[in-house]
CSV table of C-alpha atoms and ligand atoms in Angstrom, one decimal:
chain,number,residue,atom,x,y,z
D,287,UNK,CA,-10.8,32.9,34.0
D,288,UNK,CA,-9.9,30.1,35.6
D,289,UNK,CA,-7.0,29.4,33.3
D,290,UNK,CA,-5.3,32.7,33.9
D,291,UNK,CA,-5.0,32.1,37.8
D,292,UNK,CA,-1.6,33.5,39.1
D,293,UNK,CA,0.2,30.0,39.8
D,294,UNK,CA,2.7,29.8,42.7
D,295,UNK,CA,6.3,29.8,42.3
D,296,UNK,CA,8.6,27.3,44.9
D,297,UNK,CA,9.1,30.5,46.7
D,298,UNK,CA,5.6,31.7,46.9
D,299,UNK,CA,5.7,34.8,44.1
D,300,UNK,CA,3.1,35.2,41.9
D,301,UNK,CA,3.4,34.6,38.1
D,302,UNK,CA,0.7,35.2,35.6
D,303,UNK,CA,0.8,31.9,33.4
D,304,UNK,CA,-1.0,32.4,29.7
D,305,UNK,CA,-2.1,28.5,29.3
D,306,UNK,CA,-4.6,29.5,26.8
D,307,UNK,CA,-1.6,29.8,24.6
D,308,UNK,CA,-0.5,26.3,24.8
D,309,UNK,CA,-3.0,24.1,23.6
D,310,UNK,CA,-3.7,21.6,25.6
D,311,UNK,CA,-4.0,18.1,23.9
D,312,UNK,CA,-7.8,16.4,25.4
D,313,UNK,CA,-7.1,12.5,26.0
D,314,UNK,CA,-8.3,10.5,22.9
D,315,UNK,CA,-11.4,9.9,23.8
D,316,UNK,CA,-12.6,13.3,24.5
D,317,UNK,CA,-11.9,14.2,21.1
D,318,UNK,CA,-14.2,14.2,18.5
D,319,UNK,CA,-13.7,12.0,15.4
D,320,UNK,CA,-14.1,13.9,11.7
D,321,UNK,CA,-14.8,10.5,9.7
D,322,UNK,CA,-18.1,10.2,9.2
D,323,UNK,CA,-19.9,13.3,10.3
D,324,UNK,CA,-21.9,14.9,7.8
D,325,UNK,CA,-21.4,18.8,6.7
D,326,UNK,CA,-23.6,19.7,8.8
D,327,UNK,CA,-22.6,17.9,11.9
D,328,UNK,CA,-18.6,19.0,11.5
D,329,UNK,CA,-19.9,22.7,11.1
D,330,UNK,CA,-21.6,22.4,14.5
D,331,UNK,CA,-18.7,20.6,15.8
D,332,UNK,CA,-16.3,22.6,14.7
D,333,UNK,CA,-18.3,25.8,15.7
D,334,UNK,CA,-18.7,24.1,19.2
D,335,UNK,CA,-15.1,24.1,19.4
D,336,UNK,CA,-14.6,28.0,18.5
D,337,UNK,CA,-14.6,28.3,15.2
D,338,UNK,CA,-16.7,32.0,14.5
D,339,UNK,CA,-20.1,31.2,12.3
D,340,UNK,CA,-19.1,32.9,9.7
D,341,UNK,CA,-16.0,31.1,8.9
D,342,UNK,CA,-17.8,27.5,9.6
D,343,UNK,CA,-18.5,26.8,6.3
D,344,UNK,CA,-15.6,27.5,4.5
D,345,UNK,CA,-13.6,25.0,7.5
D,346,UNK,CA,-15.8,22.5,6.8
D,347,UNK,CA,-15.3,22.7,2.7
D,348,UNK,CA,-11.1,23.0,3.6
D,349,UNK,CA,-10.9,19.9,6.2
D,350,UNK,CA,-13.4,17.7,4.0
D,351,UNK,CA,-10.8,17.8,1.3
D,352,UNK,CA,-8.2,17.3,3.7
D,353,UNK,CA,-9.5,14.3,4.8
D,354,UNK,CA,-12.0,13.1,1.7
D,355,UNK,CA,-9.8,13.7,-1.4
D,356,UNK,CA,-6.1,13.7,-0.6
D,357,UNK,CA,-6.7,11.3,2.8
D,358,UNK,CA,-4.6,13.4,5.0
D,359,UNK,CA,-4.9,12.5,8.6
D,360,UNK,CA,-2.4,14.7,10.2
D,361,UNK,CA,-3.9,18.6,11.0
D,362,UNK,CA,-0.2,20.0,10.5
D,363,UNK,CA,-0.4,19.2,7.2
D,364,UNK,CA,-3.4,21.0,6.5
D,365,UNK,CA,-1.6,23.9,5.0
D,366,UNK,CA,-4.0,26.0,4.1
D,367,UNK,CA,-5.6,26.5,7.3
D,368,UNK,CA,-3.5,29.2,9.7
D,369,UNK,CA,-1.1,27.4,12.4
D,370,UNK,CA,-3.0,28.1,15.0
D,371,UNK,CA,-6.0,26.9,13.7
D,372,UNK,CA,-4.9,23.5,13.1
D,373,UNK,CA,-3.5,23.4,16.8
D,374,UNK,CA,-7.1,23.9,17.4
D,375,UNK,CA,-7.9,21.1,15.5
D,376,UNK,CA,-5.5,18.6,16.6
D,377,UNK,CA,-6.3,19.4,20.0
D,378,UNK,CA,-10.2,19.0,20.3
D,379,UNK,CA,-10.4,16.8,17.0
D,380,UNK,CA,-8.8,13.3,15.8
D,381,UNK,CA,-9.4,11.7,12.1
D,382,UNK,CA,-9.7,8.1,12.9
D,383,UNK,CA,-10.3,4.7,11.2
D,384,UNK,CA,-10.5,0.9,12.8
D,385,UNK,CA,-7.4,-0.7,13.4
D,386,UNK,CA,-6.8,-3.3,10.6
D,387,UNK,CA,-5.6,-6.7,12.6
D,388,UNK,CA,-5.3,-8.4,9.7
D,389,UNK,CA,-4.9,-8.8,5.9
D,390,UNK,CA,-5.5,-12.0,3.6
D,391,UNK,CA,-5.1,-11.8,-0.1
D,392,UNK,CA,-6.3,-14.8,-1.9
D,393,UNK,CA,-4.9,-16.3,-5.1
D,394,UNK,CA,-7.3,-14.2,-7.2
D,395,UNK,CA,-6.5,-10.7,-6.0
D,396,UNK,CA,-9.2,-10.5,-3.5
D,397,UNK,CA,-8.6,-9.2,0.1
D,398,UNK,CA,-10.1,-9.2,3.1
D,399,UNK,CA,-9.0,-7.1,6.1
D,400,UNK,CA,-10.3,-7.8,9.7
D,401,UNK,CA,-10.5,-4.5,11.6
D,402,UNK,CA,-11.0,-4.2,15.2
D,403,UNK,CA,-13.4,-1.4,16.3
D,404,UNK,CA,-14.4,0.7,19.4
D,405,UNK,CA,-15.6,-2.6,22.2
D,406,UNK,CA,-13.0,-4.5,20.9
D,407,UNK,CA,-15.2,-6.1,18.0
D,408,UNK,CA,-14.2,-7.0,15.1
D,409,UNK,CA,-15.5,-7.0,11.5
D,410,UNK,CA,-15.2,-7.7,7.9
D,411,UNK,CA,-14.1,-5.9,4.7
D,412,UNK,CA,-13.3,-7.3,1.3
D,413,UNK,CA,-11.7,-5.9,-1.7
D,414,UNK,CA,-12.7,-7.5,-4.7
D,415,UNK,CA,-10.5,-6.3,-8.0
D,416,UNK,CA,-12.1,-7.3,-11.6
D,417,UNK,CA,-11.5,-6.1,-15.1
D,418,UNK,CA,-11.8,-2.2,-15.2
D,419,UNK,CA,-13.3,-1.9,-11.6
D,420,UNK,CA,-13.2,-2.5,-7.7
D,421,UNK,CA,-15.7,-3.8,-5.3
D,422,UNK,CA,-15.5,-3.2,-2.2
D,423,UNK,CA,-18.1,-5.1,0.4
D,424,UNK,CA,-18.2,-3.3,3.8
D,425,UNK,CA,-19.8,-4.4,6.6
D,426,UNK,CA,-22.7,-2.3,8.4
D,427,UNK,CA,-22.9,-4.2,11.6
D,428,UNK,CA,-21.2,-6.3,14.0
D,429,UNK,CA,-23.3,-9.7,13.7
D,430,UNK,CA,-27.0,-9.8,12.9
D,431,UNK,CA,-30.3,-9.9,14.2
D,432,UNK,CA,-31.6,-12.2,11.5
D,433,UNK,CA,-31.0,-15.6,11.1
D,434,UNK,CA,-31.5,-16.1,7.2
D,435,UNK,CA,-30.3,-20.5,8.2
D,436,UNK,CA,-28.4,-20.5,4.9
D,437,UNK,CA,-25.9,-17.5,6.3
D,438,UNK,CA,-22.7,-17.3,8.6
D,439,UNK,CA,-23.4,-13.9,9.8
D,440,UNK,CA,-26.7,-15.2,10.4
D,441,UNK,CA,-25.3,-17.7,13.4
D,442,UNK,CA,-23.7,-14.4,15.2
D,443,UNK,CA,-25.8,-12.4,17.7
D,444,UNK,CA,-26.0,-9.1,16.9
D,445,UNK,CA,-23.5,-7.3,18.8
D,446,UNK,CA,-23.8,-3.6,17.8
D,447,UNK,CA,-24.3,-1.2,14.9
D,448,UNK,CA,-22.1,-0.2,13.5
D,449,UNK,CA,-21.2,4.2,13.8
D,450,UNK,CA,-21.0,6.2,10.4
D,451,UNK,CA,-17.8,6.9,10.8
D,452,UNK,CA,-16.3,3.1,11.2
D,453,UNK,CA,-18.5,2.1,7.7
D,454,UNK,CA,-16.3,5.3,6.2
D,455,UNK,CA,-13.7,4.0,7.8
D,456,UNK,CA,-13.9,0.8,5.7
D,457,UNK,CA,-13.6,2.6,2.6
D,458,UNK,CA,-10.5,5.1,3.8
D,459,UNK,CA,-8.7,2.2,5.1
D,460,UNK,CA,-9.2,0.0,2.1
D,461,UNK,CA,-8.3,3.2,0.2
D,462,UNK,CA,-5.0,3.3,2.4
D,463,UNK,CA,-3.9,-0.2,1.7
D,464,UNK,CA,-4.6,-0.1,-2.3
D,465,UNK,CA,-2.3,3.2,-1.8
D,466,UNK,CA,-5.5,5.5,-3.9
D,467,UNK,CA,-5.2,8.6,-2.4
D,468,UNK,CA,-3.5,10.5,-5.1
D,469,UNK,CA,-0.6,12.4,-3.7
D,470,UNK,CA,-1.1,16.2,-2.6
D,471,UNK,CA,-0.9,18.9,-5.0
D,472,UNK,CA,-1.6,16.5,-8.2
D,473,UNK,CA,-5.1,17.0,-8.4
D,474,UNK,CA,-5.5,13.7,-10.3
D,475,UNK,CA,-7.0,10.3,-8.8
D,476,UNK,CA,-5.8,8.0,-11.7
D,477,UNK,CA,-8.1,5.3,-12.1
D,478,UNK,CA,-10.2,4.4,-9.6
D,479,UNK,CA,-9.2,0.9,-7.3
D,480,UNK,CA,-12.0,1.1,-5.0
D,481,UNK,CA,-14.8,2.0,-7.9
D,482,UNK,CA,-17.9,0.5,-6.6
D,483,UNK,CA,-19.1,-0.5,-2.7
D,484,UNK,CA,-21.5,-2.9,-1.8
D,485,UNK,CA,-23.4,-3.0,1.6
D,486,UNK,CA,-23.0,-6.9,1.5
D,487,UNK,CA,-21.0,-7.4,4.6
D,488,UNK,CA,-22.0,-8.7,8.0
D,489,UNK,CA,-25.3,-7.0,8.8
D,490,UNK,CA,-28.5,-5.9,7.4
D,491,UNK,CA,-28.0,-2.1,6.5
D,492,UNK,CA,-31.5,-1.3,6.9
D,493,UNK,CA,-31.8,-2.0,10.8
D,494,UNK,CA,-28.8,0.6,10.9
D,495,UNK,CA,-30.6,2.9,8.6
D,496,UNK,CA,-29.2,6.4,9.9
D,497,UNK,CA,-25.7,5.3,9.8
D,498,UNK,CA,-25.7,4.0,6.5
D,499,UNK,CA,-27.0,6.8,5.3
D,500,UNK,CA,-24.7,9.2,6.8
D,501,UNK,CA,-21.9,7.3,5.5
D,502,UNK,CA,-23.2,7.0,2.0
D,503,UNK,CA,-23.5,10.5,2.0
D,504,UNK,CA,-19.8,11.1,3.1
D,505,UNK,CA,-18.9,8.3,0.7
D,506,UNK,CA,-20.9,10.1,-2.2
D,507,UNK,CA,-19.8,13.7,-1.7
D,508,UNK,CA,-18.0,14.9,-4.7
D,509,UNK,CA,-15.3,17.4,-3.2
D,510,UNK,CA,-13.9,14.2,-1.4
D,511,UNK,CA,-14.7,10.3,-1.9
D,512,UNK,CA,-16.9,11.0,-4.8
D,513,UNK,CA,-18.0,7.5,-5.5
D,514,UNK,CA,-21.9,8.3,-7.4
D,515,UNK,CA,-24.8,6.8,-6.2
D,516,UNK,CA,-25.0,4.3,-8.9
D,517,UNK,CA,-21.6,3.1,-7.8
D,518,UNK,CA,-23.2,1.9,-4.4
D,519,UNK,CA,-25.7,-1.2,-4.0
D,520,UNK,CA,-27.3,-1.9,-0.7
D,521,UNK,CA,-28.2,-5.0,0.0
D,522,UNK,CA,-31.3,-5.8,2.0
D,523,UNK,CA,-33.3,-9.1,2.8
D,524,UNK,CA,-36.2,-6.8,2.7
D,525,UNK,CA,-36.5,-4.7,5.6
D,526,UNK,CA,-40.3,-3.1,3.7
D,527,UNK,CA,-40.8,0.4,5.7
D,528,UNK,CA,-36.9,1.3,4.8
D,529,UNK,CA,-37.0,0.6,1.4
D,530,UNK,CA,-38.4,3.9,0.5
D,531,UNK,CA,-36.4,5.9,2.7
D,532,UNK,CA,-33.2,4.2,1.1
D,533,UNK,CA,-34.7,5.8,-2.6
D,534,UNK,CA,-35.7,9.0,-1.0
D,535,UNK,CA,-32.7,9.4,1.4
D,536,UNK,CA,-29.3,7.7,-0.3
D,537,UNK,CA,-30.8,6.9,-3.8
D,538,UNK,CA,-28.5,4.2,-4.1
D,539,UNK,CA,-29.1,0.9,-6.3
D,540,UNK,CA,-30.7,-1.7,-4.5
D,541,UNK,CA,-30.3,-5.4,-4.2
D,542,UNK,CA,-32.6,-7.8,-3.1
D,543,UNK,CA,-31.9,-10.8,-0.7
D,544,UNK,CA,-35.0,-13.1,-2.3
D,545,UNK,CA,-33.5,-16.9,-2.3
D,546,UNK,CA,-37.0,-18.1,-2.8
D,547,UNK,CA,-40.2,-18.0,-5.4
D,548,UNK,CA,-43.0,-19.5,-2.2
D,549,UNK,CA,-43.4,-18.1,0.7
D,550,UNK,CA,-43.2,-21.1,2.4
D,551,UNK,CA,-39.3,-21.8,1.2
D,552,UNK,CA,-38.7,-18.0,2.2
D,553,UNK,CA,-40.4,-18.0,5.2
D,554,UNK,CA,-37.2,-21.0,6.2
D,555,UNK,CA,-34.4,-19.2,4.1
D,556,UNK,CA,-34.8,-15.4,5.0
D,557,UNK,CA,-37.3,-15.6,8.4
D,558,UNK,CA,-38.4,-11.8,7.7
D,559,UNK,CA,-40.6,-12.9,5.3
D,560,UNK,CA,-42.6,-13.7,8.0
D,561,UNK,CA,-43.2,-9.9,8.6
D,562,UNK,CA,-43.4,-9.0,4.8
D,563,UNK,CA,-43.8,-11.6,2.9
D,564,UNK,CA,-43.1,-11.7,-1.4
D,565,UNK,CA,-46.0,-9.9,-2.1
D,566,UNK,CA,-45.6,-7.2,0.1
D,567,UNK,CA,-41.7,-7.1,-0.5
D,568,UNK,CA,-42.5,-7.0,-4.2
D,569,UNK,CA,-44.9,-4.5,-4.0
D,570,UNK,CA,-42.2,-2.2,-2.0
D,571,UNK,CA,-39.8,-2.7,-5.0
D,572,UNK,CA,-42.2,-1.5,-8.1
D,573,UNK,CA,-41.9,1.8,-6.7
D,574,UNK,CA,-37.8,1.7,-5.9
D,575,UNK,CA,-36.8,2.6,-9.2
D,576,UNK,CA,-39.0,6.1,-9.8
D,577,UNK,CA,-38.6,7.1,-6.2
D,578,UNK,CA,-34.9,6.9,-6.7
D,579,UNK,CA,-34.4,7.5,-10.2
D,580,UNK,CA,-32.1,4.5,-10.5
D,581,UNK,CA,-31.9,1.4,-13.0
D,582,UNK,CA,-32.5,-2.4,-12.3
D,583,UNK,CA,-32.9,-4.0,-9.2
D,584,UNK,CA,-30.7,-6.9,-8.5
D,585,UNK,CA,-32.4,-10.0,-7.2
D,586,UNK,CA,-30.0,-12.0,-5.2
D,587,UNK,CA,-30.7,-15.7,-5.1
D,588,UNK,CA,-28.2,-18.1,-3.6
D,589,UNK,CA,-28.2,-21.8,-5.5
D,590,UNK,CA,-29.2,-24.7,-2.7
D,591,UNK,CA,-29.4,-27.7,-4.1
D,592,UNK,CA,-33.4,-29.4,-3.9
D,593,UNK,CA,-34.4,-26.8,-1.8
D,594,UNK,CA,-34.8,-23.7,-4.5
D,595,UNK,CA,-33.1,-24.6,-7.3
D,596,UNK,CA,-35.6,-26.2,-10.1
D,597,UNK,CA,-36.8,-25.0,-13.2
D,598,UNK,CA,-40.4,-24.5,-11.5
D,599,UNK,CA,-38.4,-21.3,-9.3
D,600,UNK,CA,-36.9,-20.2,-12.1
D,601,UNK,CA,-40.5,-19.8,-13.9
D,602,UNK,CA,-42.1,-18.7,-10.7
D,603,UNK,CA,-39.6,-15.8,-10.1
D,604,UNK,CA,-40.0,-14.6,-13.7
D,605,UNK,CA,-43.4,-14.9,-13.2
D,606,UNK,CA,-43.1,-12.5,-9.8
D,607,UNK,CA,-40.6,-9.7,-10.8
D,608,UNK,CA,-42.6,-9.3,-13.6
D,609,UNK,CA,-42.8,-5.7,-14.7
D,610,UNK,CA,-39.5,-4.6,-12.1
D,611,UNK,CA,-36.9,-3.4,-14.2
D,612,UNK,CA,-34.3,-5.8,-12.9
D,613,UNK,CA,-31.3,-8.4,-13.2
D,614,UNK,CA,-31.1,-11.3,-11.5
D,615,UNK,CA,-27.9,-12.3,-9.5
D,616,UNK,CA,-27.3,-16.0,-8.8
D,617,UNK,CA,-24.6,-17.0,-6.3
D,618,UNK,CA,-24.1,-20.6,-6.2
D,619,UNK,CA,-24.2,-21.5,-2.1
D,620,UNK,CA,-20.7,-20.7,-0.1
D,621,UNK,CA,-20.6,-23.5,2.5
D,622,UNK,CA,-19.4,-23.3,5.9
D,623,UNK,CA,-18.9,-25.5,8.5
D,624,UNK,CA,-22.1,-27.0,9.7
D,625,UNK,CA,-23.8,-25.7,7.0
D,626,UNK,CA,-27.3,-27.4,6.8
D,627,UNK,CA,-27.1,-26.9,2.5
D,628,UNK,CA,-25.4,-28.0,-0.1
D,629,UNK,CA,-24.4,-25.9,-3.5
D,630,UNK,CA,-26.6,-26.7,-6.5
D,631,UNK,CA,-24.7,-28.8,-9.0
D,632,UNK,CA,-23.0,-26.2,-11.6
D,633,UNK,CA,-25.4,-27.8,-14.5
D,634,UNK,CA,-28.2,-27.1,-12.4
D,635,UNK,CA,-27.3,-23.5,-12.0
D,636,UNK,CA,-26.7,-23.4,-15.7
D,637,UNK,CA,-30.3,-24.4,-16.7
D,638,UNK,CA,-32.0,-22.1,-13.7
D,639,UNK,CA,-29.7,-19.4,-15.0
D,640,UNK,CA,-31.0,-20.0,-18.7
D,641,UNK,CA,-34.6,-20.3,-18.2
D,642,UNK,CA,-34.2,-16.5,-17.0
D,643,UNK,CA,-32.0,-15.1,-19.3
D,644,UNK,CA,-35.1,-16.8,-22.0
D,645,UNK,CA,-37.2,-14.9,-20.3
D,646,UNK,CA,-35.1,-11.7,-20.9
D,647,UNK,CA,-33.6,-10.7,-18.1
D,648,UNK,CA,-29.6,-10.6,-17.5
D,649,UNK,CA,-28.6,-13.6,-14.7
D,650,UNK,CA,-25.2,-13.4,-14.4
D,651,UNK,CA,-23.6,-16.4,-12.0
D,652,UNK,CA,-22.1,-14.7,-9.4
D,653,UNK,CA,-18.1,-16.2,-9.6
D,654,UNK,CA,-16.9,-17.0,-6.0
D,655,UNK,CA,-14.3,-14.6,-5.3
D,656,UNK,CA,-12.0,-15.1,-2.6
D,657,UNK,CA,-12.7,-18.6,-1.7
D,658,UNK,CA,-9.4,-19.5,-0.3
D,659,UNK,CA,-9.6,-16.6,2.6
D,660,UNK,CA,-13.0,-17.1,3.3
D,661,UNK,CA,-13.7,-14.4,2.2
D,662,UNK,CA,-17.3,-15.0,0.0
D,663,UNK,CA,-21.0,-14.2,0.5
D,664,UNK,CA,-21.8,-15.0,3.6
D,665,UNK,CA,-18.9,-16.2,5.0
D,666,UNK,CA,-17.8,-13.8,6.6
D,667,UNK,CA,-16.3,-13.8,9.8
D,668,UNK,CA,-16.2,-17.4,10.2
D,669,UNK,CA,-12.5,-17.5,9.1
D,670,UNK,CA,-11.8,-15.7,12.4
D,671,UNK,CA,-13.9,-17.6,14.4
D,672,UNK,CA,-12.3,-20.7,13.3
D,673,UNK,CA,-8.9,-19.2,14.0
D,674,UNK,CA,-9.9,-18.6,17.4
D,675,UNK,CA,-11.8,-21.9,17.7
D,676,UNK,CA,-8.0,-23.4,17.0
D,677,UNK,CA,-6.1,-21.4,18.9
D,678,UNK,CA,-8.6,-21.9,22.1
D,679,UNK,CA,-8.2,-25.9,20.9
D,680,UNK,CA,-4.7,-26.0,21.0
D,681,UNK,CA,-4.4,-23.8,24.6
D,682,UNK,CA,-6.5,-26.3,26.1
D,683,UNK,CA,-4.4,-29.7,24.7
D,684,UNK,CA,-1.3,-27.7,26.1
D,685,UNK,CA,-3.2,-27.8,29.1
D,686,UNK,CA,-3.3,-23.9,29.5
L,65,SAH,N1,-27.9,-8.6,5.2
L,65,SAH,C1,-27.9,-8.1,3.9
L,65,SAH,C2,-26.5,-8.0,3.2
L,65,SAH,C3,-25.5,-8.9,3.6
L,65,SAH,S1,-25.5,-10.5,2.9
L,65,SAH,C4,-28.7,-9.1,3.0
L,65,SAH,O1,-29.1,-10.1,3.5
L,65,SAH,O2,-29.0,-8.8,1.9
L,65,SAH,C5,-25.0,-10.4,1.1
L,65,SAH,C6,-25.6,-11.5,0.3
L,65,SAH,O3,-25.0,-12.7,0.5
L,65,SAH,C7,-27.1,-11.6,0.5
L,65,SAH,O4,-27.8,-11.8,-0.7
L,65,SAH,C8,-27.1,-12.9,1.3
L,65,SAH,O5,-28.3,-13.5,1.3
L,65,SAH,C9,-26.0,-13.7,0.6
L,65,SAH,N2,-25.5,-14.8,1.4
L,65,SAH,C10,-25.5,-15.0,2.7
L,65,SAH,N3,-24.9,-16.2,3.0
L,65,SAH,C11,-24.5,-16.8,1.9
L,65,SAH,C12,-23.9,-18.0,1.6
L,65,SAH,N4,-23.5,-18.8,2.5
L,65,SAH,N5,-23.6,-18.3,0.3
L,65,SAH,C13,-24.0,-17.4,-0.7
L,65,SAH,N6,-24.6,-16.2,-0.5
L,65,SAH,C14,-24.9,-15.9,0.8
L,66,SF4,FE1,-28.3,-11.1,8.2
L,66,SF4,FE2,-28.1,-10.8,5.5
L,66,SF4,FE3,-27.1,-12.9,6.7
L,66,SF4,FE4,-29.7,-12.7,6.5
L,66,SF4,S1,-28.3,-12.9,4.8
L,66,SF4,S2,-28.5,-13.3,8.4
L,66,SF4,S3,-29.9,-10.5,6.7
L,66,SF4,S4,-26.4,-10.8,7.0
């Protein structure tokens, strides 16, 4: 063994040196991350790095609740695992979450970290408090491939999906900051701050199917995070061949980006209709709610003014979801610079809203949250941008 070679003294005798007994720490990036592997892959990582079959299991059940229930990060503190053990541990493994650059709580309570991941991007995560629950809205890539022309996200290039382990990362960090890990040894969570998660960030979730999914998984395993399944709503502009993997394979709720009753308004607002169009989307949704034994589906629908917003939609998308058991979200437009729409006047949204609710279904006006950060629907990451923008302004009138 290579590691047992007699080293040489100064003076040239011989000593046996046992470095197998000093564990030696790997440089960061040689060590795996824990957050966001599945059971199964931290079994096989953790058998990869010695632990004996048998035991694998019962490591994996231990350091999940280490890390999922009482959000320890620190292997010495895992103290029902042997010393020695969790030297292993700390030298072949690392439990990891994006660094948060920043932190902007608006007026209302809401909160929106920035956090930097591996590459140096940078995405968004908000925390949005409301009576007897917590939303968080978590990001599944950096930028996006589609170009729905009412969206901020929708003006950045995709830059990367983003890993399972940096959308569980959103969660544990957000987690950190609300201070909801309840404290070692209590066995009680209190009530819950972060109660529900939404896959409404930057991205579309389905073009980074895998990922999601691992991370729901983690997310929705009861020995650690244990947020249920109806706790979590993907959001999708309706990417058709993954909708029935997302019932079959997370089971989550669903919501669906529609914004339009023609195809010819949708084929401008979300360009994937191009590929599946309202009938085929529609068609992909009546089956949703038996493959994945879950309730409504939410239609979102964003308020533009004179482009989607008259009472003839509002018939024509009663008329289309007939027979969907579903609820129908409006969210009156959040602008942004350049923005080529304008918000549909607050009466308007009001009679839209009531020709549905007639019609029986719930269509609760989505309240901008968060307004003052930047921090609503589709909006995000433009804060930063601008900040940047500024910052890049004022270097070049100092002549830098
Ligand atoms: N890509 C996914 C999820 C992220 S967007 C999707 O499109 O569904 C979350 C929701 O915000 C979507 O319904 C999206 O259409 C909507 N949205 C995007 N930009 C918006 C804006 N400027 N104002 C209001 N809602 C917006
Ligand atoms: Fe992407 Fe969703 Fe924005 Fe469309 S609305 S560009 S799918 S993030």
């Amino acid at each position: 063994m290579t590691d047992q070679t007699p080293a040489q003294t100064a003076v040239g005798t011989p000593i046996t040196q046992d470095v197998l007994t000093i564990p030696r720490r790997l440089p960061d990036a040689a060590r795996v991350n824990i957050v966001g592997l599945t059971r199964d892959q931290l079994r096989a990582a953790l058998v990869e790095a010695g632990t004996p079959e048998k035991q694998a299991k019962m490591r994996v059940g231990q350091i999940w609740q280490w890390v999922y229930y009482w959000g320890v990060r620190d292997f010495a503190a895992m103290t029902n695992l042997a010393k020695d053990y969790r030297a292993l541990l700390a030298d072949r493994f690392e439990i990891a979450l994006p660094e948060v650059v920043s932190r902007q709580v608006s007026a209302d309570g809401t909160r929106k970290y920035l956090v930097r991941i591996a590459g140096g991007h940078e995405v968004e995560v908000v925390y949005i408090p409301e009576e007897g629950r917590g939303t968080l809205c978590v990001s599944s890539q950096v930028g996006c491939t589609l170009t729905c022309s009412f969206c901020h996200t929708g003006t950045q290039k995709l830059v990367r999906n983003l890993t399972a382990g940096e959308i569980v990362g959103q969660v544990m960090l957000a987690r950190d900051d609300l201070g909801e890990w309840p404290a070692v040894g209590t066995g009680s969570t209190g009530d819950r701050l972060v109660s529900n998660i939404v896959l409404m960030g930057m991205g579309e979730p389905l073009y980074n199917f895998e990922n999601v999914r691992d991370a729901m998984r983690v997310v929705m395993d009861g020995e650690g995070i244990g947020l249920g399944r109806r706790r979590i709503t993907l959001s999708t502009s309706g990417i058709v061949p993954e909708i029935a993997r997302t019932a079959e394979e997370i089971g989550c709720q669903l919501a669906i980006s529609f914004h339009a009753t023609t195809d010819e308004v949708r084929d401008r607002l979300v360009p994937v209709n191009r590929k599946w169009n309202i009938e085929t989307l529609l068609a992909a949704l009546r089956d949703y709610p038996k493959l994945s034994n879950s309730e409504r589906i939410t239609f979102e629908y964003v308020m533009l003014k004179d482009v989607n917003d008259s009472d003839a939609d509002a018939r024509r998308l009663v008329k289309l979801i007939q027979g969907i058991p579903a609820k129908i979200n409006l969210i009156p437009f959040n602008e942004w610079p350049g923005a080529p729409y304008q918000r549909s006047d607050w009466e308007r949204i009001e009679a839209f809203a009531d020709i549905i609710y007639k019609a029986g279904y719930a269509s609760p006006i989505r309240t901008p949250r968060g307004e003052d950060i930047m921090a609503a629907c589709g909006q995000l990451k433009s804060a930063t941008e601008r900040a940047r923008k500024s910052r890049a302004a004022i270097a070049a009138e100092a002549g830098l």
